[in-house]
Amino acid sequence: MKKIFIILGLILAGFCSFAQEEVNDGTEKIRDRMNEFIQRRLHLSNAEAQKFTPVFLRYFKEWRTTIRDNKGDRLLLQQKVVDLRLRYRTEFREILGEKRGNLVYDQQELFIREMREVGKQRMERRPLKNNKGLLLQ
């Protein structure tokens, strides 16, 4: 049970970073990149990818809506995300098999972590705007 809460905590931290990037309709871009990332990591065949994509797109849309609608109550958000994952797990297993069907969510979390890291690195390289006030004279 503790593992589930730890994993969900990591996921929630990733959600916060994605929310800032998706303001200008970047949701589709991130959704597509996540879909491609998961397909690549799970080594899906073309036939599997064709079946997987529409299910994943539905899942992603519901996942984003769940995050947006429940971001004020962290515990409720965690419960809703778990419920959503349980509901879609069956569909993913039918397409990918038992083992890879369960790995979809692990790959989603990995994608979120990697995107957060990229965002952090990008922020570290970005020069400060109007940093004249920061210089000691």
Tab-separated table of C-alpha atoms in Angstrom:
chain	number	residue	atom	x	y	z
A	1	MET	CA	0.000	0.000	0.000
A	2	LYS	CA	2.858	2.359	0.830
A	3	LYS	CA	4.418	1.642	-2.563
A	4	ILE	CA	1.247	2.736	-4.316
A	5	PHE	CA	1.205	6.040	-2.445
A	6	ILE	CA	4.885	6.648	-3.132
A	7	ILE	CA	4.424	5.935	-6.824
A	8	LEU	CA	1.358	8.124	-6.991
A	9	GLY	CA	3.227	10.887	-5.175
A	10	LEU	CA	5.912	10.794	-7.844
A	11	ILE	CA	3.278	10.882	-10.546
A	12	LEU	CA	1.577	13.850	-8.943
A	13	ALA	CA	4.844	15.740	-8.824
A	14	GLY	CA	5.169	15.149	-12.554
A	15	PHE	CA	1.636	16.364	-13.158
A	16	CYS	CA	2.496	19.752	-11.722
A	17	SER	CA	5.368	20.249	-14.132
A	18	PHE	CA	3.249	19.190	-17.110
A	19	ALA	CA	0.433	21.544	-16.175
A	20	GLN	CA	2.685	24.546	-16.726
A	21	GLU	CA	3.908	23.358	-20.132
A	22	GLU	CA	0.480	22.506	-21.497
A	23	VAL	CA	-1.177	25.894	-21.094
A	24	ASN	CA	-0.910	26.841	-24.784
A	25	ASP	CA	-2.483	23.655	-26.159
A	26	GLY	CA	0.720	21.683	-25.625
A	27	THR	CA	-1.393	18.814	-24.303
A	28	GLU	CA	-1.596	17.126	-27.694
A	29	LYS	CA	2.139	17.385	-28.238
A	30	ILE	CA	2.911	15.852	-24.848
A	31	ARG	CA	0.217	13.200	-25.315
A	32	ASP	CA	1.697	12.171	-28.653
A	33	ARG	CA	5.253	12.140	-27.306
A	34	MET	CA	4.159	10.025	-24.328
A	35	ASN	CA	2.314	7.620	-26.628
A	36	GLU	CA	5.383	7.223	-28.853
A	37	PHE	CA	7.661	6.833	-25.840
A	38	ILE	CA	5.522	4.044	-24.375
A	39	GLN	CA	5.215	2.262	-27.721
A	40	ARG	CA	8.967	2.409	-28.247
A	41	ARG	CA	9.794	1.250	-24.713
A	42	LEU	CA	7.347	-1.676	-24.885
A	43	HIS	CA	8.511	-2.644	-28.409
A	44	LEU	CA	5.006	-2.673	-29.868
A	45	SER	CA	4.458	-4.144	-33.303
A	46	ASN	CA	2.567	-2.077	-35.872
A	47	ALA	CA	-0.607	-4.073	-35.242
A	48	GLU	CA	-0.298	-3.605	-31.481
A	49	ALA	CA	0.427	0.106	-31.900
A	50	GLN	CA	-2.687	0.556	-34.038
A	51	LYS	CA	-4.842	-1.058	-31.351
A	52	PHE	CA	-3.007	0.621	-28.468
A	53	THR	CA	-3.118	4.232	-29.690
A	54	PRO	CA	-6.898	4.868	-29.552
A	55	VAL	CA	-7.150	3.249	-26.113
A	56	PHE	CA	-4.171	5.242	-24.850
A	57	LEU	CA	-5.609	8.499	-26.229
A	58	ARG	CA	-8.875	7.870	-24.366
A	59	TYR	CA	-6.935	7.017	-21.218
A	60	PHE	CA	-4.765	10.132	-21.531
A	61	LYS	CA	-7.782	12.393	-21.991
A	62	GLU	CA	-9.488	10.964	-18.909
A	63	TRP	CA	-6.215	11.115	-16.960
A	64	ARG	CA	-5.751	14.828	-17.759
A	65	THR	CA	-9.395	15.568	-16.890
A	66	THR	CA	-9.020	13.686	-13.610
A	67	ILE	CA	-5.931	15.702	-12.719
A	68	ARG	CA	-7.559	18.997	-13.625
A	69	ASP	CA	-10.802	18.241	-11.764
A	70	ASN	CA	-9.192	16.920	-8.577
A	71	LYS	CA	-5.977	18.874	-8.148
A	72	GLY	CA	-7.298	20.568	-4.995
A	73	ASP	CA	-7.649	17.280	-3.088
A	74	ARG	CA	-4.486	15.220	-3.389
A	75	LEU	CA	-5.854	12.078	-1.739
A	76	LEU	CA	-8.978	12.078	-3.899
A	77	LEU	CA	-6.800	12.628	-6.966
A	78	GLN	CA	-4.676	9.612	-6.087
A	79	GLN	CA	-7.790	7.471	-5.657
A	80	LYS	CA	-9.293	8.632	-8.956
A	81	VAL	CA	-6.024	7.967	-10.825
A	82	VAL	CA	-5.836	4.456	-9.349
A	83	ASP	CA	-9.462	3.816	-10.323
A	84	LEU	CA	-8.758	5.057	-13.848
A	85	ARG	CA	-5.682	2.856	-14.153
A	86	LEU	CA	-7.545	-0.211	-12.940
A	87	ARG	CA	-10.277	0.423	-15.490
A	88	TYR	CA	-7.835	0.770	-18.405
A	89	ARG	CA	-5.486	-1.987	-17.262
A	90	THR	CA	-7.855	-4.608	-18.657
A	91	GLU	CA	-7.915	-2.959	-22.085
A	92	PHE	CA	-4.130	-2.578	-22.174
A	93	ARG	CA	-3.701	-6.231	-21.163
A	94	GLU	CA	-6.015	-7.388	-23.960
A	95	ILE	CA	-3.868	-5.574	-26.517
A	96	LEU	CA	-0.376	-6.108	-25.091
A	97	GLY	CA	-0.648	-9.162	-22.890
A	98	GLU	CA	-0.441	-9.439	-19.109
A	99	LYS	CA	3.141	-8.303	-18.549
A	100	ARG	CA	3.372	-5.400	-20.998
A	101	GLY	CA	-0.169	-4.296	-20.191
A	102	ASN	CA	0.944	-3.684	-16.625
A	103	LEU	CA	4.097	-1.874	-17.759
A	104	VAL	CA	2.195	0.925	-19.529
A	105	TYR	CA	1.883	2.889	-16.290
A	106	ASP	CA	5.539	2.343	-15.359
A	107	GLN	CA	6.555	3.760	-18.733
A	108	GLN	CA	4.185	6.688	-18.262
A	109	GLU	CA	5.844	7.501	-14.935
A	110	LEU	CA	9.297	7.176	-16.498
A	111	PHE	CA	8.281	9.584	-19.266
A	112	ILE	CA	7.032	12.100	-16.687
A	113	ARG	CA	10.268	11.861	-14.679
A	114	GLU	CA	12.405	12.306	-17.782
A	115	MET	CA	10.371	15.302	-18.929
A	116	ARG	CA	10.710	16.892	-15.499
A	117	GLU	CA	14.480	16.397	-15.677
A	118	VAL	CA	14.611	17.985	-19.126
A	119	GLY	CA	12.580	20.914	-17.813
A	120	LYS	CA	14.930	21.381	-14.865
A	121	GLN	CA	17.984	21.301	-17.113
A	122	ARG	CA	16.380	23.812	-19.457
A	123	MET	CA	15.655	26.159	-16.554
A	124	GLU	CA	19.242	25.894	-15.296
A	125	ARG	CA	20.602	26.909	-18.699
A	126	ARG	CA	18.170	29.798	-19.133
A	127	PRO	CA	19.742	33.172	-18.349
A	128	LEU	CA	18.064	35.294	-15.715
A	129	LYS	CA	15.955	38.134	-17.074
A	130	ASN	CA	16.643	41.590	-15.722
A	131	ASN	CA	19.364	40.329	-13.428
A	132	LYS	CA	20.860	43.805	-13.014
A	133	GLY	CA	19.361	44.008	-9.549
A	134	LEU	CA	21.144	40.834	-8.555
A	135	LEU	CA	24.612	42.179	-9.210
A	136	LEU	CA	26.411	43.732	-6.306
A	137	GLN	CA	27.759	47.135	-7.053
